[in-house]
Coordinates of C-alpha atoms and ligand atoms in Angstrom, one line a residue:
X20 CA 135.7 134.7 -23.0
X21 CA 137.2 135.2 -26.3
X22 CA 140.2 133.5 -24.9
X23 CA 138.1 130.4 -24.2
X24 CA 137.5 130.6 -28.1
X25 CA 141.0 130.3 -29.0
X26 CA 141.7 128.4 -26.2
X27 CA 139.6 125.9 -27.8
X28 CA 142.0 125.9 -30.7
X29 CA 144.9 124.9 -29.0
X30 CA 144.5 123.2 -25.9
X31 CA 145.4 123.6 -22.1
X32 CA 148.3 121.1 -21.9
X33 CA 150.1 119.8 -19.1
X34 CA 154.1 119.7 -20.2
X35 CA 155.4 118.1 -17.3
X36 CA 154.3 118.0 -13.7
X37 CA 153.3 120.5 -12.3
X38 CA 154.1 122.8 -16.0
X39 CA 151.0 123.7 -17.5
X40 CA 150.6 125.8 -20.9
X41 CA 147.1 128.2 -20.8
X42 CA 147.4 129.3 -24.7
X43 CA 146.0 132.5 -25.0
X44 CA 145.1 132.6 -21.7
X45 CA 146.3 136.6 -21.7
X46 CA 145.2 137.4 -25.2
X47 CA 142.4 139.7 -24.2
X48 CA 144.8 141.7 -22.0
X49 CA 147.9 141.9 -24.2
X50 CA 147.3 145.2 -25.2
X51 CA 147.0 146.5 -22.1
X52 CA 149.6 144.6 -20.3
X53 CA 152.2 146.4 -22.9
X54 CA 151.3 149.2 -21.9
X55 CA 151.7 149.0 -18.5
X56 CA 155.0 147.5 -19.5
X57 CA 155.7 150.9 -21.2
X58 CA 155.2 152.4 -17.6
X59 CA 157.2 150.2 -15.6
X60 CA 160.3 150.4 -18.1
X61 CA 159.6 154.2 -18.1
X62 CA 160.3 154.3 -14.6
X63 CA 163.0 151.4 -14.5
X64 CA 165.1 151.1 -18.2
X65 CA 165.9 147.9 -19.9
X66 CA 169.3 147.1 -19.7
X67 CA 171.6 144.0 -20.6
X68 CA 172.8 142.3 -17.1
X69 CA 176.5 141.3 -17.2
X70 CA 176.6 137.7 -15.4
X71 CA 179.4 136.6 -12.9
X72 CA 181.8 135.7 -15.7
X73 CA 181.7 138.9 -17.5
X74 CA 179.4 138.5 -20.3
X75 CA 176.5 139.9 -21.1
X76 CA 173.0 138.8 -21.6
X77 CA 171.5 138.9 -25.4
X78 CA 167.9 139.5 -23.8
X79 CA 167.2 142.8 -21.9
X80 CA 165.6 143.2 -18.5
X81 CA 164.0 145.0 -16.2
X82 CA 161.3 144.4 -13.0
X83 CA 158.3 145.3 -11.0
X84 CA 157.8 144.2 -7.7
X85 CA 159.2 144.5 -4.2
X86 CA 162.2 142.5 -5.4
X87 CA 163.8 142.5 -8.6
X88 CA 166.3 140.0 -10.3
X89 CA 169.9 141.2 -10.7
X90 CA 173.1 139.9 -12.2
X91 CA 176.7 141.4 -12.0
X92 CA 180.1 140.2 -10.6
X93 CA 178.6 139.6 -7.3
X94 CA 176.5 136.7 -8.7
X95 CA 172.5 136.2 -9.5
X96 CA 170.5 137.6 -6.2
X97 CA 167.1 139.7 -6.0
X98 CA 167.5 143.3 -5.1
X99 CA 165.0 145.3 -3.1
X100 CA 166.5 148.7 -5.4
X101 CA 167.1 148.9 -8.6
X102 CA 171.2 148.5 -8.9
X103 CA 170.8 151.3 -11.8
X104 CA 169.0 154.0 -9.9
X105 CA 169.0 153.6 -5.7
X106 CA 165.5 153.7 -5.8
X107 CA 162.7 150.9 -5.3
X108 CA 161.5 148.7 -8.1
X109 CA 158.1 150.0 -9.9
X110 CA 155.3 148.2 -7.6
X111 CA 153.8 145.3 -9.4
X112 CA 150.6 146.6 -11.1
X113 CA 147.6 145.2 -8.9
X114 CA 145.4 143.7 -12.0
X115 CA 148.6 141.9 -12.6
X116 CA 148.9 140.3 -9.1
X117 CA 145.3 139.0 -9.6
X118 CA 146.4 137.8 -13.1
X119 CA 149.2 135.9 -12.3
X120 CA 147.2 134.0 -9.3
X121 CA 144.5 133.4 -11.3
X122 CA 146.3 131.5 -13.7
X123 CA 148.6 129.9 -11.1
X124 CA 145.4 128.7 -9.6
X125 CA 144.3 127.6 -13.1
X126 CA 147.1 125.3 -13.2
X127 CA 146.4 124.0 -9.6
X128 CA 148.7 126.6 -7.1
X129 CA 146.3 128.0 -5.1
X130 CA 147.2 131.2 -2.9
X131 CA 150.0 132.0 -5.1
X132 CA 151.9 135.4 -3.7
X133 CA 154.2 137.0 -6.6
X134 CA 156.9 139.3 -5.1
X135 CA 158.6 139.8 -8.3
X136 CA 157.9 140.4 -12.5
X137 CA 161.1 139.9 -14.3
X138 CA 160.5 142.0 -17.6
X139 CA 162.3 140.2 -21.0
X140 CA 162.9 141.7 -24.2
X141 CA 164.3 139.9 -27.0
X142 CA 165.3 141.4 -30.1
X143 CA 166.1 139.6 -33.1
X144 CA 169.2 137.1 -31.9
X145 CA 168.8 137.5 -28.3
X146 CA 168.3 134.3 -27.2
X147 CA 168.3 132.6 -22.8
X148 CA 170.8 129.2 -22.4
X149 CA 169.7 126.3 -20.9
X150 CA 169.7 127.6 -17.0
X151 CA 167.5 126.5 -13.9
X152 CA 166.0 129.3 -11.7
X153 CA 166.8 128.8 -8.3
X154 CA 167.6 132.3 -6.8
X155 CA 164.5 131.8 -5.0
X156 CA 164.3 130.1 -1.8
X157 CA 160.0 129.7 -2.3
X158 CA 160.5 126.7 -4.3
X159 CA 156.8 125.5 -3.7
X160 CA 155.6 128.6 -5.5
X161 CA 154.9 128.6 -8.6
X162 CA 156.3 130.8 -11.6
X163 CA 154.1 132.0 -14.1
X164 CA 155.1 132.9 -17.5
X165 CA 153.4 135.3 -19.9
X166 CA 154.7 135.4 -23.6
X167 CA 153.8 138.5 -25.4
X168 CA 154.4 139.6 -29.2
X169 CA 157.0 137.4 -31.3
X170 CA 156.6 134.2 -31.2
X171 CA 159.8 131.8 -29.9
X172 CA 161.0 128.5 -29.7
X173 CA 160.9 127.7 -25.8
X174 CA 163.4 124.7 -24.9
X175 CA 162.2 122.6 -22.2
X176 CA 164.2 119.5 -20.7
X177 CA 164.5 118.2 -17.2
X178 CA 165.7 117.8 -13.6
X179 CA 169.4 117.6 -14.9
X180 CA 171.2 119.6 -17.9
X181 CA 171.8 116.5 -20.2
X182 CA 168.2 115.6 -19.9
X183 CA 166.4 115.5 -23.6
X184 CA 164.8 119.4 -24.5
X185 CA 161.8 119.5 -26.1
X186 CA 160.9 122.2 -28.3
X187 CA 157.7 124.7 -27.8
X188 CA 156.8 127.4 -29.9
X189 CA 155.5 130.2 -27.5
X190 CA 152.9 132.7 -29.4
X191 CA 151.6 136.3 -28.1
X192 CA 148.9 135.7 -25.4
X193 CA 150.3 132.5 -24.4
X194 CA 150.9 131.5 -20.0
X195 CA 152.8 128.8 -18.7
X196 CA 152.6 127.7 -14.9
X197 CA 155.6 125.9 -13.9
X198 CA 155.4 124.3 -10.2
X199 CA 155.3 121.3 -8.5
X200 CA 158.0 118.6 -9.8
X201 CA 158.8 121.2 -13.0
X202 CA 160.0 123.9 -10.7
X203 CA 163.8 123.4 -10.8
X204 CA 163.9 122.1 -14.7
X205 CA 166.1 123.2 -16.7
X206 CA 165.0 125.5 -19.8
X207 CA 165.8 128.3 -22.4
X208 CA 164.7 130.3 -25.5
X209 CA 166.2 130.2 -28.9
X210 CA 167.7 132.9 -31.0
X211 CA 164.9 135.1 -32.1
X212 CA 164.0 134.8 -35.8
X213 CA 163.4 138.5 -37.3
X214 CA 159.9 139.2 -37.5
X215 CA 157.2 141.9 -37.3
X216 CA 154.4 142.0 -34.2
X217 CA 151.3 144.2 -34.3
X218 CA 151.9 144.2 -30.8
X219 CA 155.6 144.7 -30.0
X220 CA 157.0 145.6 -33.6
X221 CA 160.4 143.4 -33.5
X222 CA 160.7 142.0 -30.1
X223 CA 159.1 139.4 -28.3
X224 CA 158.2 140.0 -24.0
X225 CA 158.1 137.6 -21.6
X226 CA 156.9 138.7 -18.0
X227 CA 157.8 135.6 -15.2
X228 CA 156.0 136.3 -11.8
X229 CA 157.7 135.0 -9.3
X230 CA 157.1 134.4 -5.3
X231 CA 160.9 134.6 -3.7
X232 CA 161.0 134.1 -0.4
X233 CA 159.2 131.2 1.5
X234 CA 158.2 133.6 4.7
X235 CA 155.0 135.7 4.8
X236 CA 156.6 138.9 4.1
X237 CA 154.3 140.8 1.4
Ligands
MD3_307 C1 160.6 126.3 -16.5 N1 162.6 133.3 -19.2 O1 163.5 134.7 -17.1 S1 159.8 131.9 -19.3 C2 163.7 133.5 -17.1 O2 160.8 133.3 -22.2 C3 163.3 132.7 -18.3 O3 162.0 134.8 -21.3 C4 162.2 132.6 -20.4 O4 163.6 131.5 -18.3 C5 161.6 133.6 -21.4 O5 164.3 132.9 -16.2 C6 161.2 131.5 -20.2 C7 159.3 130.3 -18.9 C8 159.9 129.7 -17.7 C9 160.2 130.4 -16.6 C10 160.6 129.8 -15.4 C11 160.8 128.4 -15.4 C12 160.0 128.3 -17.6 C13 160.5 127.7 -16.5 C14 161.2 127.7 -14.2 C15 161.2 126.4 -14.2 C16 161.0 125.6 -15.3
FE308 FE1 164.3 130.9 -16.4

């Protein structure tokens, strides 16, 4: 209700198609989605990913789910363990589950299944290149995005990597449905400015929901 309020300030927009932004659409759960987030990362630590070439990711990760996203020298791929530990991923909270399909049905993907809840923490400088997401074979479903304490610059551009980005300044409380025809566009976050958040003190969080496999498995 109170997210319809400030809903009202900034509008539902579409981006492209099929990418819709919902601002503030998780403002009146923020609080207690961190600290759920606390109990996941409890359970599975942040780390920084190396990616196939040997460097490392700025941004810090983690995931809930029954399949996680990983990166090493064996390439991108979603593990059914964490890498870290041997054991199973923290289960995906189920007031998320109903979160994240009721704002991919808000955006128009109904029966939307998340598998997976890739957990991002930037601190200051951490930054994500330009990069497509396509370790998922479920490429009519849906990702949902949830933004949550610093705001950041989102970079959006298109179908191919020289395609002009547009800049999007992603605030606390703010979801973003991408689907449909946006799926497979390319995108990224700018360095972190240093900041202070009631909510997260220096970082900014982003939690992406994510359906990976076409089949019916759960
Ligand atoms: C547009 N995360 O984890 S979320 C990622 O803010 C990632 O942490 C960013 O990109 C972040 O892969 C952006 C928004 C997002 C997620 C998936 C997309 C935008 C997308 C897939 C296709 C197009
Ligand atoms: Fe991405």
């Amino acid at each position: 209700m109170m997210d319809d309020l400030f809903g009202a300030l900034r509008a539902r927009e579409t981006l492209a198609q099929g990418a819709v932004l919902l601002p503030g659409a998780a403002l009146s759960r923020q609080e207690r989605l961190m600290a759920q987030v606390g109990d996941i990362v409890s359970q599975a630590p942040l780390r920084r990913l190396a990616t196939p070439g040997g460097r490392r990711f700025s941004v810090e990760m983690t995931n809930c789910g029954s399949l996680g996203w990983h990166s090493d020298a064996a390439g991108y791929r979603y593990e059914s363990r964490d890498p870290l530990s041997g054991r199973f991923w923290p289960a995906l909270p189920a007031d998320w589950i109903t979160f994240a399909q009721e704002m991919a049905a808000q955006a128009g993907f109904g029966g939307f299944q998340p598998q997976a809840c890739l957990l991002n923490r930037y601190a200051p400088g951490a930054r994500m290149g330009l990069h497509q997401d396509r370790d998922e074979t479920a490429l009519n479903s849906p990702i949902v995005s949830v933004s949550l304490g610093l705001a950041a610059q989102f970079l959006f551009g298109g179908a191919e990597r020289t395609d002009p980005v547009r800049k999007l300044r992603l605030v606390s409380g703010d979801v973003v449905v991408w689907g449909g025809a946006s799926r497979l566009f390319y995108h990224g976050v700018a360095p972190l400015a240093p900041d202070h958040h009631p909510l997260t003190g220096a970082c900014r969080w982003n939690l992406t929901f994510r359906r990976v496999s076409a089949e019916d498995s759960p």
